[in-house]
PDB file of C-alpha atoms in Angstrom:
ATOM      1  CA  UNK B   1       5.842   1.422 -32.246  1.00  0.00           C
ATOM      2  CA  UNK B   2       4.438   0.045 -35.521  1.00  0.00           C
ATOM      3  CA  UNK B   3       7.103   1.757 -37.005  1.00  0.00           C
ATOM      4  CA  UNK B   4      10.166   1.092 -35.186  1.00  0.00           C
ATOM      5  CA  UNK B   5      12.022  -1.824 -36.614  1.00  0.00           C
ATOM      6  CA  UNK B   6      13.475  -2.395 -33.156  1.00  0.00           C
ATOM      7  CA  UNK B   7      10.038  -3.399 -32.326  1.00  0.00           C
ATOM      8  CA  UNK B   8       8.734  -4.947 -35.208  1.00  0.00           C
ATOM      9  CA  UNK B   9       8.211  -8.738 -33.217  1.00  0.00           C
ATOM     10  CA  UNK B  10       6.404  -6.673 -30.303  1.00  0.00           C
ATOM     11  CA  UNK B  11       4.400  -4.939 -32.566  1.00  0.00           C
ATOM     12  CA  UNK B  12       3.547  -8.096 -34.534  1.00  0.00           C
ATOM     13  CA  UNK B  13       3.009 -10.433 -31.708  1.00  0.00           C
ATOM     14  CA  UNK B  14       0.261  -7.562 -29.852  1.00  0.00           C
ATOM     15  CA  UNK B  15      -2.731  -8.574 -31.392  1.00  0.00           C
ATOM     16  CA  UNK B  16      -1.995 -12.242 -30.388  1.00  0.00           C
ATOM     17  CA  UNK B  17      -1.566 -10.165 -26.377  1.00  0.00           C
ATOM     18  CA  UNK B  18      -4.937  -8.973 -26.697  1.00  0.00           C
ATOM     19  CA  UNK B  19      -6.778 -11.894 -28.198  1.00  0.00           C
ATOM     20  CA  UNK B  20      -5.067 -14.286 -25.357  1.00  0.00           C
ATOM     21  CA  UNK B  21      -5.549 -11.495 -22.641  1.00  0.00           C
ATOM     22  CA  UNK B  22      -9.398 -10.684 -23.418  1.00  0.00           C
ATOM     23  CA  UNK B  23     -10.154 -14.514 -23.678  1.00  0.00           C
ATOM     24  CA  UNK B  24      -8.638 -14.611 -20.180  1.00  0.00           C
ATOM     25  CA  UNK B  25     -10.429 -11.740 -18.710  1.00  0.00           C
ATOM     26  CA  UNK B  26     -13.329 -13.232 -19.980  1.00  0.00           C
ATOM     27  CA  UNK B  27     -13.050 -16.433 -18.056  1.00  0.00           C
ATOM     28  CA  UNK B  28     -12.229 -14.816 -15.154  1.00  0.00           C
ATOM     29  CA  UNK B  29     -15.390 -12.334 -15.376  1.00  0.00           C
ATOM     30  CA  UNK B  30     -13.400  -9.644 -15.485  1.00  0.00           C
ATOM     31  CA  UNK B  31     -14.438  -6.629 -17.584  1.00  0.00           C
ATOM     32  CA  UNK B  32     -10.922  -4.918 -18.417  1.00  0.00           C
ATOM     33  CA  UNK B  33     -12.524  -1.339 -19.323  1.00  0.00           C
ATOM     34  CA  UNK B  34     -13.235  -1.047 -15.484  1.00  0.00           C
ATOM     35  CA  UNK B  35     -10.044  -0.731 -14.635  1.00  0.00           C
ATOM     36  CA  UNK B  36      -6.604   1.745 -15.330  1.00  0.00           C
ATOM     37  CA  UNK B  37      -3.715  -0.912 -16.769  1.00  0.00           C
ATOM     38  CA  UNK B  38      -0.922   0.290 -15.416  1.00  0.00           C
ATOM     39  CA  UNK B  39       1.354  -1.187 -17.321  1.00  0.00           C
ATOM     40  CA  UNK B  40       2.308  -3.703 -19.915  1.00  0.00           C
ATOM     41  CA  UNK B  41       5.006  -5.984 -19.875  1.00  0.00           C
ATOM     42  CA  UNK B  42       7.427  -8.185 -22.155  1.00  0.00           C
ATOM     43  CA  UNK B  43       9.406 -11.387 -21.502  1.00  0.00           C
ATOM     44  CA  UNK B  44      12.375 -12.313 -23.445  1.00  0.00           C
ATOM     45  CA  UNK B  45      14.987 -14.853 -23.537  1.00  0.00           C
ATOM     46  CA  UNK B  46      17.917 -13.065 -24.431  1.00  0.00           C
ATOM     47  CA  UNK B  47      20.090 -10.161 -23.334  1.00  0.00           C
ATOM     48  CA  UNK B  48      20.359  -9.225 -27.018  1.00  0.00           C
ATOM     49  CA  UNK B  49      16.265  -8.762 -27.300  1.00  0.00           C
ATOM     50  CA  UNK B  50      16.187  -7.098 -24.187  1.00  0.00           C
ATOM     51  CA  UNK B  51      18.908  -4.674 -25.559  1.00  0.00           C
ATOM     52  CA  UNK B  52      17.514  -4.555 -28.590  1.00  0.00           C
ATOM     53  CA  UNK B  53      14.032  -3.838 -27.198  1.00  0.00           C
ATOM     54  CA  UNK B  54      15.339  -1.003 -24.814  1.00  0.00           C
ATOM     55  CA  UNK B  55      16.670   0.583 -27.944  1.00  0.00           C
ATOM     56  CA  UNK B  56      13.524   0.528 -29.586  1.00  0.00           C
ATOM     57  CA  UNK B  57      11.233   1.947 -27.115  1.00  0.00           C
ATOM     58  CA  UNK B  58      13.722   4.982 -26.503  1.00  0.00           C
ATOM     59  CA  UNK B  59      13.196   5.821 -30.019  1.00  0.00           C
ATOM     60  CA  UNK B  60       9.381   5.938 -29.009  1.00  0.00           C
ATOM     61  CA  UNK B  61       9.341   6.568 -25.844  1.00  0.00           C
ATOM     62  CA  UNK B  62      11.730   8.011 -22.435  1.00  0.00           C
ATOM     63  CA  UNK B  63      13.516   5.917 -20.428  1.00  0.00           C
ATOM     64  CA  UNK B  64      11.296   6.483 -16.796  1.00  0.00           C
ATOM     65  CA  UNK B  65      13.456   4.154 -14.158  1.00  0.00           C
ATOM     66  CA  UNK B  66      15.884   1.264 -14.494  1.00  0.00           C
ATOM     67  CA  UNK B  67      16.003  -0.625 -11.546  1.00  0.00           C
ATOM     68  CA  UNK B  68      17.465  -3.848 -10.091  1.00  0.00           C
ATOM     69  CA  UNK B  69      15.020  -6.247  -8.578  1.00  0.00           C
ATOM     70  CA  UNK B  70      16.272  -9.944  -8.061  1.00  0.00           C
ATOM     71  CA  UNK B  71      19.260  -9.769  -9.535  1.00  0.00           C
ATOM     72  CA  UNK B  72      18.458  -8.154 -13.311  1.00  0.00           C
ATOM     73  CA  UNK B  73      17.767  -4.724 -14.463  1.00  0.00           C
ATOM     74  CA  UNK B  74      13.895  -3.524 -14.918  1.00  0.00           C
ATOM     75  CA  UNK B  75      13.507  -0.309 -17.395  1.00  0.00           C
ATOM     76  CA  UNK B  76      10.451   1.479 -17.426  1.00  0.00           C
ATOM     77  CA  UNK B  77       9.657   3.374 -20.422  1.00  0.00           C
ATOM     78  CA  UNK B  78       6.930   5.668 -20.986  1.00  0.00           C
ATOM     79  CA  UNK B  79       5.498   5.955 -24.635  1.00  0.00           C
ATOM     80  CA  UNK B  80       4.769   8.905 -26.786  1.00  0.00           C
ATOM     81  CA  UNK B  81       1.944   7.119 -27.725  1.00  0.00           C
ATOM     82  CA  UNK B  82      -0.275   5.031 -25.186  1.00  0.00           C
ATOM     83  CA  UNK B  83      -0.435   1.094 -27.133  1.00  0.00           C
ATOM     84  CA  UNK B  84      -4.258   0.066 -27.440  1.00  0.00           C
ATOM     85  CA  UNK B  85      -5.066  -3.144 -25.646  1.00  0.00           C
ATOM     86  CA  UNK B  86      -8.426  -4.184 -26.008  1.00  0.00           C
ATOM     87  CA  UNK B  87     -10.212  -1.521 -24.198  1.00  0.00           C
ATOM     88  CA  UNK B  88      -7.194  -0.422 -22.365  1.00  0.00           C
ATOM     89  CA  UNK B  89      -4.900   2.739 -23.431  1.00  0.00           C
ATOM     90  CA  UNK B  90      -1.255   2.023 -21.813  1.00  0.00           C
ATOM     91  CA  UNK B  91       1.567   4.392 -21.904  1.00  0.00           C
ATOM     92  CA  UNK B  92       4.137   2.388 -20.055  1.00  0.00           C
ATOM     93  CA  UNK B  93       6.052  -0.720 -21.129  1.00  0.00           C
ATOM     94  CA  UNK B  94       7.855  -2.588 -18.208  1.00  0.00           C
ATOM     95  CA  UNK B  95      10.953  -4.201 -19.918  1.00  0.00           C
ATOM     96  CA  UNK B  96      12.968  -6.785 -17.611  1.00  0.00           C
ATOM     97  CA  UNK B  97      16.138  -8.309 -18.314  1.00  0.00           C
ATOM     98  CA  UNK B  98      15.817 -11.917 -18.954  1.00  0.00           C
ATOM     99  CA  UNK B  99      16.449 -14.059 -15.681  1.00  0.00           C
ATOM    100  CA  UNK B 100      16.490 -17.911 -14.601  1.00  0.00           C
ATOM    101  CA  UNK B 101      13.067 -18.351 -15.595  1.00  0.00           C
ATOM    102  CA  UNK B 102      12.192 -18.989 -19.095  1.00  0.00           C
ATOM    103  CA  UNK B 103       8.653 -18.140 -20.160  1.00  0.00           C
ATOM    104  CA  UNK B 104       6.808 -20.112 -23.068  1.00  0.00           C
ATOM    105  CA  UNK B 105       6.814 -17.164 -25.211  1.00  0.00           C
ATOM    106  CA  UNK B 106       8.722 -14.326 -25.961  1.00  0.00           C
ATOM    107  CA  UNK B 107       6.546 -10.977 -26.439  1.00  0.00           C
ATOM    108  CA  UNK B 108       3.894  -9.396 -24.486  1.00  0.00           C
ATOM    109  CA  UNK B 109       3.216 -10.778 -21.335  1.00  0.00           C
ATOM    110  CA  UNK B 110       1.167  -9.254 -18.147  1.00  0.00           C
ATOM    111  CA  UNK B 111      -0.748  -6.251 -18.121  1.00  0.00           C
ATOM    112  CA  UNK B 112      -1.075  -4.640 -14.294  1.00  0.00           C
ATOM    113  CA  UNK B 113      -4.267  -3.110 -13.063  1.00  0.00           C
ATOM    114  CA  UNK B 114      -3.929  -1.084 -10.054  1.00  0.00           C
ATOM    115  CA  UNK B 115      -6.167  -1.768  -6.989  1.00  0.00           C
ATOM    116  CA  UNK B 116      -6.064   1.780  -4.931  1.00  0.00           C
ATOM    117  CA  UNK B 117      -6.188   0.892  -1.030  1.00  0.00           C
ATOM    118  CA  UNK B 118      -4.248  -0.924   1.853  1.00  0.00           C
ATOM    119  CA  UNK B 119      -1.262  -2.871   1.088  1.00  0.00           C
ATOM    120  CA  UNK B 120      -2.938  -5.838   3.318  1.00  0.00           C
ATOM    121  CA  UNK B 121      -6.196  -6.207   1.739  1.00  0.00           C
ATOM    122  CA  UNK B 122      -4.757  -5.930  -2.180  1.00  0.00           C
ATOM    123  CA  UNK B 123      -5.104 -10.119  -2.385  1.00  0.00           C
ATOM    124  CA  UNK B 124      -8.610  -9.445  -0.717  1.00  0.00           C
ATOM    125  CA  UNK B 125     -10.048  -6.995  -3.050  1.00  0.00           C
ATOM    126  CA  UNK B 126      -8.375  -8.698  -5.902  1.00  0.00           C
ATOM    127  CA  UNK B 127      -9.607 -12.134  -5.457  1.00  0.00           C
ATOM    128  CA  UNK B 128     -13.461 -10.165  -4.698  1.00  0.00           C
ATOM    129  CA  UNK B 129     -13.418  -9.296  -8.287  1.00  0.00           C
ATOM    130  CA  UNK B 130     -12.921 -12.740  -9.964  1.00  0.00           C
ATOM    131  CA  UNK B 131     -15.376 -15.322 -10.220  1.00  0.00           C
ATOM    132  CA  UNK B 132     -15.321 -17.969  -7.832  1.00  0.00           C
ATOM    133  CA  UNK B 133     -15.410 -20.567 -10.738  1.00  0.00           C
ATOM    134  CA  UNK B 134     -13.124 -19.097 -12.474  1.00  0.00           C
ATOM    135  CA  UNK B 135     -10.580 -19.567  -9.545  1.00  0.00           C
ATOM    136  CA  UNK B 136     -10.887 -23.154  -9.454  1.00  0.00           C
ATOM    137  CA  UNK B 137     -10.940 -24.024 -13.143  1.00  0.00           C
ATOM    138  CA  UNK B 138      -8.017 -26.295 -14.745  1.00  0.00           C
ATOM    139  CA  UNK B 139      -4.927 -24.303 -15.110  1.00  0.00           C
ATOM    140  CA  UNK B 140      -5.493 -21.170 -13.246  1.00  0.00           C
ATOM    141  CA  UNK B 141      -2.846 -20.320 -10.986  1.00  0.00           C
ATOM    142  CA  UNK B 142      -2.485 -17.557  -8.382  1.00  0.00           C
ATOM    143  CA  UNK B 143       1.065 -16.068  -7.261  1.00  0.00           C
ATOM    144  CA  UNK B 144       1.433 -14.026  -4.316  1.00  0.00           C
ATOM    145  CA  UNK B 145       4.442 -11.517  -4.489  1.00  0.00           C
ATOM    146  CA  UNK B 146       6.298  -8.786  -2.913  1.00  0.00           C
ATOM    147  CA  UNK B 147       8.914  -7.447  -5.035  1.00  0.00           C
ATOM    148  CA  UNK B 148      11.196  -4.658  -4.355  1.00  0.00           C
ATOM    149  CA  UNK B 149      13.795  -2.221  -5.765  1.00  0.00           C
ATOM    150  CA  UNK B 150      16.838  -1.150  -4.568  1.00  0.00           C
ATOM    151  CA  UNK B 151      15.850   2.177  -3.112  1.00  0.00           C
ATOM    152  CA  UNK B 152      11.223   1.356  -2.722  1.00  0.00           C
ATOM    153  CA  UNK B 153       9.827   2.960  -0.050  1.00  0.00           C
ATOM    154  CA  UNK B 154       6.369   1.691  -0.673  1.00  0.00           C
ATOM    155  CA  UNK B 155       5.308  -1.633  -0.500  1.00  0.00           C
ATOM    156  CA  UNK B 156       3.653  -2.580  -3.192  1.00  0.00           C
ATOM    157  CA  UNK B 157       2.487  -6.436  -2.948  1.00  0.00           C
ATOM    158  CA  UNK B 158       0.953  -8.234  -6.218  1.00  0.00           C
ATOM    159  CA  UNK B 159      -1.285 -10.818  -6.957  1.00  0.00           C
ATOM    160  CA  UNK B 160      -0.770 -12.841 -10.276  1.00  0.00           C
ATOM    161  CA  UNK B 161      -3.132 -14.845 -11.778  1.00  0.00           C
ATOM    162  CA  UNK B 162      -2.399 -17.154 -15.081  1.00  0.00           C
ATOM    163  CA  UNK B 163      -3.690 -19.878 -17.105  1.00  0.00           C
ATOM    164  CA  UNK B 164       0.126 -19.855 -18.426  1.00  0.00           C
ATOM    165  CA  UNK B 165      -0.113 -17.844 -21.528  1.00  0.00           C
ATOM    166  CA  UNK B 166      -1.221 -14.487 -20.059  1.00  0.00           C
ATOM    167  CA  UNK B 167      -1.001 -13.423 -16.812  1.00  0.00           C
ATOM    168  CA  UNK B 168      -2.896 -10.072 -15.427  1.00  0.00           C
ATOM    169  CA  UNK B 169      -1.572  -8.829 -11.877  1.00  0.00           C
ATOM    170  CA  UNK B 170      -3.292  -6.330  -9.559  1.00  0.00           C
ATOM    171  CA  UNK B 171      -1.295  -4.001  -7.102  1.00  0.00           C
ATOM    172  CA  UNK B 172      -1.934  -0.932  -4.669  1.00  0.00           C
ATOM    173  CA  UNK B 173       0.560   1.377  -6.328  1.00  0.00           C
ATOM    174  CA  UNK B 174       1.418   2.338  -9.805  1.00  0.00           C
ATOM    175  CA  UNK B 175       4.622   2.000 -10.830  1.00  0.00           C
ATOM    176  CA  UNK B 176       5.059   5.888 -11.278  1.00  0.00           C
ATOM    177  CA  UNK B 177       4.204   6.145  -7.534  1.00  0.00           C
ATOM    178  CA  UNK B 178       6.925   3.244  -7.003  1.00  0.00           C
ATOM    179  CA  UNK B 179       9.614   5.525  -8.873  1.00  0.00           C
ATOM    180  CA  UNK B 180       8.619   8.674  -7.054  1.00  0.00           C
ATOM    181  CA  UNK B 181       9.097   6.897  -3.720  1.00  0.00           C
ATOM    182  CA  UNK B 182      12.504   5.391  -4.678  1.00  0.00           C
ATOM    183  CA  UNK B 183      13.584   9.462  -5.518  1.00  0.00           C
ATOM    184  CA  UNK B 184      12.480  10.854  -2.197  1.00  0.00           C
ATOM    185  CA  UNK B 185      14.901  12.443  -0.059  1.00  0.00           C
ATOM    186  CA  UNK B 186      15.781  10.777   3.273  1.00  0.00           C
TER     187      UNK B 186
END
């Protein structure tokens, strides 16, 4: 990725991602090498950044699933090379097209951890491993969720949580499981 000029602002802006993410986890008690990230994703601004990105992480990576969930295309790319967050290895980059909401920064920002279990007790076990302080401290905020693509199958419910400059979600599903549902034959 370092050496994609397509990605050159990704690839500067990640050790800012990791500094802002591991301060976070560390506030919320959360030890990140416990867990399998998922996935990373970006925010932009701009259709021309997202294009631009897209272009960039085909020339490291393969294009896994574009999707449409509310309203704007999602591309899923898995990289040649897993990126090294903290203690996390991460080999797929969740690129959305910009949408009505306009994030303070452009760059990296969420990492998902997946949760294995029931759909209906994700928000359970997820809240179980943060600290109860943590939860209530200034500028923490928690975002239940439920999106879906087009053709899902599986449910796969999220729970955000954010102090507004990084935000780490926890779901049931990987987003590789997602995909494979979406391709199954009626």
């Amino acid at each position: 990725m370092k050496h994609v000029p397509e990605l050159q602002d990704l690839a500067d802006d990640l050790p800012r991602f990791v500094s802002v993410l591991t301060a976070f986890a560390a506030k919320l008690q959360i030890n990140l090498a416990d867990f399998h990230a998922d996935h990373i994703s970006v925010r932009c601004h701009q259709n021309t950044t997202a294009d631009r990105w897209r272009a960039g992480l085909a020339r490291c990576g393969t294009l896994l699933n574009e999707t449409e969930i509310n309203g704007r295309p999602i591309c899923l790319f898995t990289l040649d090379e897993p990126l090294t967050v903290g203690p996390l290895h991460i080999d797929l980059v969740e690129l959305p097209y910009p949408g009505e909401k306009r994030y303070p920064h452009e760059g990296w920002e969420h990492i998902e951890i997946v949760l294995p279990g029931e759909e209906e007790g994700l928000y359970t076990r997820a809240l179980a491993l943060i600290a109860d302080d943590a939860l209530i401290m200034p500028g923490i905020k928690l975002k239940q969720s439920a999106p879906k693509g087009e053709h899902e199958r599986l449910a796969n419910p999220t729970l955000a949580i954010t102090d507004g400059s990084v935000t780490i979600k926890f779901h049931p599903h990987s987003l590789r499981e997602i995909v494979a549902s979406e391709r199954e034959e009626d």
